[in-house]
Coordinates of C-alpha atoms in Angstrom, one line a residue:
M8 CA 0.0 0.0 0.0
G9 CA 1.4 3.4 -1.1
N10 CA 1.9 6.4 1.1
P11 CA -1.5 8.3 1.2
K12 CA 0.2 11.7 1.5
K13 CA 2.3 11.2 -1.6
E14 CA -0.7 10.0 -3.5
L15 CA -2.6 13.1 -2.5
D16 CA 0.3 15.3 -3.6
R17 CA 0.5 13.6 -7.0
G18 CA -3.3 14.0 -7.4
A19 CA -3.1 17.7 -6.5
K20 CA -0.3 18.2 -9.1
R21 CA -2.3 16.4 -11.8
N22 CA -5.4 18.6 -11.0
A23 CA -3.3 21.7 -11.1
E24 CA -1.9 20.7 -14.5
D25 CA -5.3 19.9 -15.8
R26 CA -6.6 23.3 -14.6
I27 CA -3.8 25.1 -16.5
S28 CA -4.3 23.0 -19.6
S29 CA -8.1 23.6 -19.6
L30 CA -7.8 27.4 -19.7
P31 CA -9.3 29.0 -22.8
D32 CA -6.8 30.3 -25.4
D33 CA -8.0 33.9 -24.8
I34 CA -7.1 33.7 -21.1
I35 CA -3.7 32.2 -21.8
H36 CA -3.0 34.8 -24.4
Y37 CA -4.0 37.5 -21.8
I38 CA -1.6 36.0 -19.3
L39 CA 1.3 35.9 -21.8
S40 CA 0.6 39.5 -22.9
F41 CA 2.1 40.7 -19.6
L42 CA 5.5 39.3 -20.5
E43 CA 8.0 42.0 -21.7
D44 CA 9.2 40.1 -24.8
T45 CA 7.7 37.4 -27.1
K46 CA 10.7 35.2 -26.5
F47 CA 9.6 34.8 -22.9
A48 CA 6.2 33.7 -24.1
A49 CA 7.9 31.1 -26.3
K50 CA 9.7 29.7 -23.3
T51 CA 6.5 29.0 -21.5
C52 CA 6.1 25.8 -23.5
V53 CA 7.6 24.0 -20.5
L54 CA 4.5 24.7 -18.3
S55 CA 2.1 22.5 -20.2
K56 CA 2.1 20.5 -23.5
R57 CA -1.0 22.4 -24.5
W58 CA 0.9 25.7 -24.1
K59 CA 3.7 24.5 -26.4
N60 CA 2.6 26.4 -29.6
L61 CA 0.1 28.9 -28.1
W62 CA 2.7 31.6 -28.3
T63 CA 2.6 31.4 -32.1
S64 CA -1.0 32.7 -32.1
L65 CA -0.4 35.6 -29.7
P66 CA -2.2 38.7 -30.9
D67 CA 0.3 41.0 -29.0
L68 CA 3.8 41.0 -30.4
R69 CA 6.7 42.4 -28.2
F70 CA 10.3 42.6 -29.4
N71 CA 12.8 44.6 -27.2
T72 CA 16.5 44.7 -27.7
A73 CA 17.0 45.1 -24.0
Y74 CA 16.5 41.4 -23.5
Y75 CA 19.2 40.3 -26.0
K76 CA 23.0 40.3 -25.9
T77 CA 23.8 40.8 -29.6
T78 CA 22.2 42.3 -32.7
R79 CA 22.3 38.9 -34.3
S80 CA 20.4 37.1 -31.5
F81 CA 17.7 39.8 -31.6
R82 CA 17.2 39.7 -35.3
K83 CA 17.3 36.0 -35.5
F84 CA 14.6 35.4 -32.9
L85 CA 12.4 38.2 -34.3
L86 CA 12.5 36.9 -37.8
S87 CA 12.1 33.3 -36.6
A88 CA 9.1 34.3 -34.4
L89 CA 7.3 36.0 -37.3
L90 CA 8.0 33.0 -39.6
R91 CA 6.6 30.5 -37.1
R92 CA 3.5 32.5 -36.2
D93 CA 0.1 31.2 -37.2
R94 CA -0.6 33.0 -40.5
N95 CA -4.4 33.0 -39.8
C96 CA -4.0 35.0 -36.5
E97 CA -4.1 38.7 -36.3
A98 CA -1.4 40.9 -34.9
R99 CA -3.5 43.1 -32.7
S100 CA -0.6 45.1 -31.3
L101 CA 3.1 45.5 -31.9
H102 CA 5.6 46.8 -29.3
L103 CA 9.0 47.2 -31.0
S104 CA 11.9 48.7 -29.1
M105 CA 15.2 49.0 -30.9
D106 CA 18.1 50.4 -28.9
Y107 CA 21.5 49.3 -30.1
E108 CA 23.5 51.3 -27.7
H109 CA 23.8 48.5 -25.2
L110 CA 24.0 45.6 -27.6
R111 CA 27.2 44.0 -28.9
V112 CA 27.2 44.6 -32.6
D113 CA 28.2 41.4 -34.4
E114 CA 28.2 40.2 -37.9
E115 CA 25.1 40.2 -40.0
F116 CA 23.3 37.0 -41.0
D117 CA 25.4 34.6 -43.1
D118 CA 24.8 34.3 -46.8
N119 CA 22.8 31.1 -46.2
S120 CA 20.3 32.9 -43.9
D121 CA 17.4 32.5 -46.3
E122 CA 18.1 28.8 -46.6
E123 CA 17.0 28.6 -42.9
G124 CA 13.8 30.4 -43.8
Y125 CA 14.7 33.9 -42.5
Y126 CA 14.0 37.0 -44.5
Y127 CA 17.4 38.6 -45.1
V128 CA 17.9 42.1 -43.8
D129 CA 21.0 44.2 -44.0
D130 CA 20.3 46.9 -41.5
D131 CA 17.9 47.8 -38.7
E132 CA 15.7 50.0 -40.8
S133 CA 15.1 47.1 -43.2
L134 CA 14.3 44.9 -40.3
R135 CA 11.9 47.5 -38.8
D136 CA 10.1 48.0 -42.1
Y137 CA 9.8 44.2 -42.6
V138 CA 8.2 43.9 -39.1
F139 CA 5.8 46.8 -39.8
R140 CA 4.7 45.3 -43.1
Y141 CA 4.0 42.0 -41.4
A142 CA 2.0 43.7 -38.7
A143 CA 0.0 45.8 -41.3
R144 CA -0.8 42.6 -43.3
H145 CA -2.1 41.0 -40.1
G146 CA -4.5 43.8 -39.1
V147 CA -2.4 45.6 -36.4
R148 CA -4.4 48.2 -34.4
F149 CA -1.8 49.4 -31.9
V150 CA 1.9 50.2 -32.5
D151 CA 4.3 51.3 -29.8
Y152 CA 7.7 52.0 -31.5
R153 CA 11.0 53.1 -30.0
H154 CA 14.2 53.4 -32.0
R155 CA 17.3 54.9 -30.4
R156 CA 20.6 55.0 -32.4
Y157 CA 23.4 57.4 -33.2
S158 CA 22.4 58.0 -36.9
E159 CA 19.1 59.4 -38.2
L160 CA 16.4 57.4 -39.8
S161 CA 13.2 57.9 -41.8
L162 CA 9.7 57.6 -40.4
P163 CA 8.0 54.2 -40.6
S164 CA 6.5 54.5 -44.1
A165 CA 5.7 50.7 -44.0
L166 CA 2.7 51.5 -41.8
M167 CA 1.1 54.1 -44.1
D168 CA -2.2 53.3 -45.7
C169 CA -2.8 50.7 -43.0
H170 CA -6.6 50.8 -42.5
T171 CA -6.6 48.9 -39.2
L172 CA -4.0 51.0 -37.2
T173 CA -5.8 53.3 -34.8
T174 CA -3.1 54.0 -32.1
L175 CA 0.5 55.0 -32.8
N176 CA 3.1 55.8 -30.2
L177 CA 6.6 57.0 -31.3
Y178 CA 9.6 57.4 -29.0
D179 CA 13.2 58.6 -29.4
L180 CA 13.3 58.9 -33.2
S181 CA 15.8 61.1 -34.8
V182 CA 14.2 61.9 -38.1
T183 CA 16.2 62.6 -41.3
E184 CA 13.3 63.2 -43.6
M185 CA 9.6 64.0 -43.5
P186 CA 7.8 62.2 -46.3
F187 CA 4.1 62.6 -47.0
L188 CA 2.4 60.8 -44.2
Y189 CA -1.0 59.2 -44.5
F190 CA -2.5 57.2 -41.6
P191 CA -6.2 56.9 -42.5
A192 CA -7.5 55.2 -39.4
V193 CA -5.2 56.6 -36.6
T194 CA -7.3 58.3 -33.9
S195 CA -4.6 58.6 -31.3
L196 CA -1.0 59.8 -31.8
Y197 CA 1.7 60.0 -29.1
V198 CA 5.2 61.4 -29.9
D199 CA 7.9 61.4 -27.2
G200 CA 11.5 62.4 -27.2
C201 CA 11.8 62.8 -31.0
N202 CA 14.2 65.1 -32.8
F203 CA 13.2 66.7 -36.1
G204 CA 16.3 69.0 -36.4
W205 CA 15.3 72.1 -38.2
K206 CA 12.4 70.5 -39.9
C207 CA 8.7 71.3 -39.5
F208 CA 6.4 69.1 -37.6
N209 CA 3.0 68.9 -39.3
V210 CA 0.0 66.9 -38.2
T211 CA -2.9 67.9 -40.5
E212 CA -6.1 66.4 -41.7
S213 CA -4.6 65.4 -45.0
S214 CA -2.2 63.1 -43.1
F215 CA -4.4 62.0 -40.1
P216 CA -8.0 62.5 -41.3
N217 CA -9.5 60.8 -38.2
L218 CA -7.1 62.0 -35.5
A219 CA -8.9 62.7 -32.2
Y220 CA -6.1 62.6 -29.6
L221 CA -2.6 64.1 -30.0
H222 CA 0.1 64.2 -27.3
I223 CA 3.6 65.5 -28.0
Y224 CA 6.3 65.4 -25.4
N225 CA 9.9 66.6 -25.4
L226 CA 9.8 67.3 -29.2
L227 CA 12.8 69.1 -30.7
G228 CA 12.7 71.1 -33.9
G229 CA 13.8 74.5 -35.0
G230 CA 11.1 75.0 -37.6
H231 CA 7.4 75.4 -37.4
M232 CA 4.8 73.2 -35.8
Q233 CA 1.4 73.0 -37.5
I234 CA -1.5 71.1 -36.0
S235 CA -4.9 71.0 -37.6
G236 CA -7.9 68.7 -37.9
T237 CA -11.7 68.9 -37.6
K238 CA -11.9 65.7 -35.6
L239 CA -9.2 66.6 -33.1
V240 CA -10.7 66.7 -29.6
T241 CA -7.6 66.5 -27.2
F242 CA -4.2 68.2 -27.7
K243 CA -1.4 68.1 -25.2
M244 CA 2.2 69.3 -25.6
E245 CA 5.0 69.3 -23.0
G246 CA 8.6 70.4 -23.4
V247 CA 8.1 71.3 -27.0
Q248 CA 10.7 73.5 -28.8
F249 CA 9.6 75.1 -32.0
N250 CA 9.9 78.6 -33.3
K251 CA 6.3 79.0 -34.3
V252 CA 3.2 77.0 -33.2
K253 CA 0.0 77.0 -35.3
L254 CA -3.0 75.2 -34.0
S255 CA -6.3 75.1 -35.8
A256 CA -8.9 72.7 -34.5
P257 CA -12.6 73.9 -34.5
N258 CA -13.8 71.0 -32.4
L259 CA -11.0 70.8 -29.9
E260 CA -12.2 70.5 -26.3
V261 CA -9.1 69.8 -24.2
F262 CA -5.8 71.8 -24.5
E263 CA -2.7 71.4 -22.3
C264 CA 0.6 73.2 -22.6
R265 CA 3.4 72.3 -20.1
D266 CA 6.9 73.7 -20.3
T267 CA 8.7 72.3 -17.3
I268 CA 12.1 71.5 -18.7
D269 CA 15.2 73.6 -18.3
A270 CA 14.6 76.8 -20.2
K271 CA 18.1 76.6 -21.8
W272 CA 16.7 73.7 -23.9
R273 CA 13.0 74.4 -24.0
R274 CA 11.2 77.7 -24.7
L275 CA 7.8 79.0 -25.5
G276 CA 7.2 79.5 -29.2
D277 CA 8.1 82.8 -30.7
F278 CA 4.7 83.0 -32.2
F279 CA 1.4 81.4 -31.4
D280 CA -1.5 81.2 -33.8
I281 CA -4.3 79.3 -32.0
D282 CA -7.9 79.0 -33.1
L283 CA -10.0 76.9 -30.7
P284 CA -13.7 78.0 -30.8
S285 CA -15.0 74.9 -29.0
L286 CA -12.5 74.7 -26.2
Q287 CA -13.8 73.5 -22.9
T288 CA -10.8 72.7 -20.7
A289 CA -7.3 74.4 -20.9
E290 CA -4.2 74.1 -18.8
V291 CA -1.0 76.1 -19.0
V292 CA 2.0 75.3 -16.8
V293 CA 5.2 77.2 -17.5
N294 CA 8.6 76.8 -15.7
Y295 CA 9.0 80.1 -13.8
K296 CA 12.8 80.0 -14.4
I297 CA 12.1 80.7 -18.1
Y298 CA 11.6 84.4 -17.2
H299 CA 15.2 84.8 -16.3
V300 CA 16.7 83.6 -19.6
S301 CA 14.1 84.3 -22.3
E302 CA 13.4 87.7 -23.8
Q303 CA 9.8 88.9 -24.1
V304 CA 8.5 85.6 -22.8
E305 CA 5.7 87.5 -21.0
D306 CA 4.3 88.7 -24.3
K307 CA 4.4 85.2 -25.7
L308 CA 2.5 83.9 -22.7
M309 CA -0.1 86.6 -23.2
K310 CA -0.6 85.5 -26.8
L311 CA -1.0 81.9 -25.6
L312 CA -3.6 82.9 -23.0
D313 CA -5.5 84.8 -25.7
G314 CA -5.5 81.7 -27.9
I315 CA -7.3 79.7 -25.2
R316 CA -9.8 82.5 -24.4
N317 CA -12.9 80.3 -25.0
A318 CA -12.0 77.8 -22.2
K319 CA -14.7 77.2 -19.5
S320 CA -12.3 75.4 -17.1
L321 CA -8.8 76.9 -16.7
T322 CA -5.7 75.6 -14.9
L323 CA -2.6 77.8 -14.4
N324 CA 0.5 77.8 -12.2
L325 CA 1.1 81.0 -10.3
P326 CA 4.8 82.0 -10.9
P327 CA 4.3 83.0 -14.6
L328 CA 1.2 85.0 -13.7
K329 CA 3.3 86.9 -11.1
G330 CA 5.8 87.5 -13.9
L331 CA 3.0 89.1 -15.9
I332 CA 2.2 91.4 -13.0
K333 CA 5.9 92.3 -12.5
A334 CA 6.2 93.1 -16.2
G335 CA 3.1 95.4 -15.9
L336 CA 1.3 93.6 -18.8
L337 CA -1.9 93.1 -16.7
K338 CA -2.5 96.8 -16.1
H339 CA -5.5 98.3 -17.8
Q340 CA -6.2 95.1 -19.7
T341 CA -9.4 93.0 -19.7
S342 CA -9.1 89.2 -19.5
P343 CA -9.8 87.3 -22.7
F344 CA -11.7 84.6 -20.7
S345 CA -15.4 85.3 -21.0
N346 CA -16.7 81.8 -20.4
L347 CA -15.0 80.8 -17.2
K348 CA -16.8 78.4 -14.9
S349 CA -13.9 77.1 -12.9
L350 CA -10.3 78.4 -12.2
K351 CA -7.6 76.3 -10.6
F352 CA -4.2 77.5 -9.5
L353 CA -1.3 74.9 -9.2
V354 CA 1.0 75.6 -6.2
K355 CA 3.7 73.9 -4.2
K356 CA 2.5 71.6 -1.5
K357 CA 4.2 73.6 1.2
Y358 CA 1.8 76.5 0.5
L359 CA -1.4 74.5 0.8
P360 CA -3.3 74.1 4.1
G361 CA -1.8 71.2 6.0
G362 CA 1.4 71.4 4.0
C363 CA 4.8 70.2 5.1
I364 CA 6.5 71.5 8.3
S365 CA 9.9 73.0 8.5
R366 CA 11.8 74.0 11.6
N367 CA 8.8 73.3 13.8
R368 CA 6.8 75.9 11.9
A369 CA 4.3 75.5 9.2
H370 CA 4.9 77.3 5.9
P371 CA 2.6 80.3 5.3
Q372 CA -0.5 79.4 3.2
L373 CA -0.5 80.9 -0.2
Q374 CA -2.7 83.8 -1.0
V375 CA -3.5 84.3 -4.6
P376 CA -2.7 87.9 -5.5
E377 CA -5.8 90.0 -6.0
K378 CA -4.4 91.5 -9.1
I379 CA -4.2 88.0 -10.7
K380 CA -7.8 87.1 -9.7
T381 CA -9.1 90.5 -10.8
Y382 CA -7.5 90.2 -14.2
L383 CA -8.6 86.6 -14.9
L384 CA -12.2 87.3 -13.9
S385 CA -12.5 90.7 -15.5
G386 CA -13.9 89.3 -18.7
T387 CA -16.4 87.0 -17.1
P388 CA -20.0 88.3 -16.8
H389 CA -20.5 86.6 -13.4
P390 CA -17.1 86.4 -11.7
Q391 CA -18.8 85.6 -8.3
N392 CA -20.0 82.2 -9.8
V393 CA -16.5 81.1 -10.9
D394 CA -15.2 78.2 -8.7
I395 CA -11.6 79.0 -7.6
T396 CA -9.4 76.2 -6.2
L397 CA -5.8 75.4 -5.3
E398 CA -4.1 72.1 -6.0
D399 CA -0.6 70.6 -5.3
E400 CA 1.3 70.9 -8.6
W401 CA 3.2 67.6 -8.1
M402 CA 0.0 65.7 -7.4
H403 CA -1.7 67.2 -10.4
K404 CA 1.2 66.1 -12.6
Q405 CA 0.8 62.5 -11.4
K406 CA -2.8 62.4 -12.4
Q407 CA -2.0 63.4 -16.0
S408 CA -2.8 60.7 -18.6
S409 CA 0.0 58.3 -19.7
P410 CA 0.6 57.2 -23.2
P411 CA -2.3 55.2 -24.8
T412 CA -2.2 51.5 -24.3
P413 CA -3.9 48.7 -26.3
S414 CA -7.4 47.9 -25.1
T415 CA -8.0 44.4 -24.0

């Protein structure tokens, strides 16, 4: 007679294995989608025989050079994974991160690479375009693309004319040319840490006819930035350096402008041309140090405030407004804001009620200068009905939306 305890343990292990094997494919795919790279999903075949080939039908593709030691190993697995995928399965999302700075650069594929079934590529741009073409053919809807290298590259033209792609996130691109772009189905565009040199950055209805959400962050360029679109509803920019900014969006409801980076590298545009007749919510947060290094920045800020004059809900940080008072630009002027319903001032936590304690003594609570309130409310028919609040600037920043992610 066997040991009852060992029999129970073996039975429990069999039941556990059966429970894993009996999970629906969709749930297993959902579990595997949390892994940082597709190669980790491929290694899960050891968990269960039924899991052995499930990774080949994953709708979410993830390839990140951070999890490889050499360029050859990264390219070889990526191409092999695409070759082994179930051709009938869609590629719902693609996360492609190519950062060769930490990889050991080794020799390219041997001449007999295509004998092994791999598509031959001679550089990382060819590899990237091959992956994008594959994703477009398999109905990709979400693309998260990061490409950091020393030399410049072109924008991913392989995704153009893709009628399934709705969300596009771009990171760390150093762009050498700006071809004609056309993304017919993209509704959300996020651009972070890209460098356009002295080129212009244009996002117009001819390129993105269905764009509703646009967020640009740490974008460098010495030329002009032009944004336009009848379907654009939300526009956010932070740390953007362009000489001129033109924004025309008749149906835009949310506008955010944040310039919190060192003013030596970021500055307000020299010229603002903003037309937002349907604006509901506006936020302007400017680094107060910018006033010490930029000429006539107060006048630029006044032009920016005039461009968002239709906002019903307005959020501002106090230091730049104090700069306007000091420059005397608020004297004998009427506020452009005639539709204000709520007004929020962002301040440091130490100035809020119950703020931090220093040397056994609480910091004095902030009092919003009457000149600022008087100016901002001077254009409103019923200033007594405007709701005025204070909020911690750091906490407010934490609540800001992150880059779009694929919906499950």
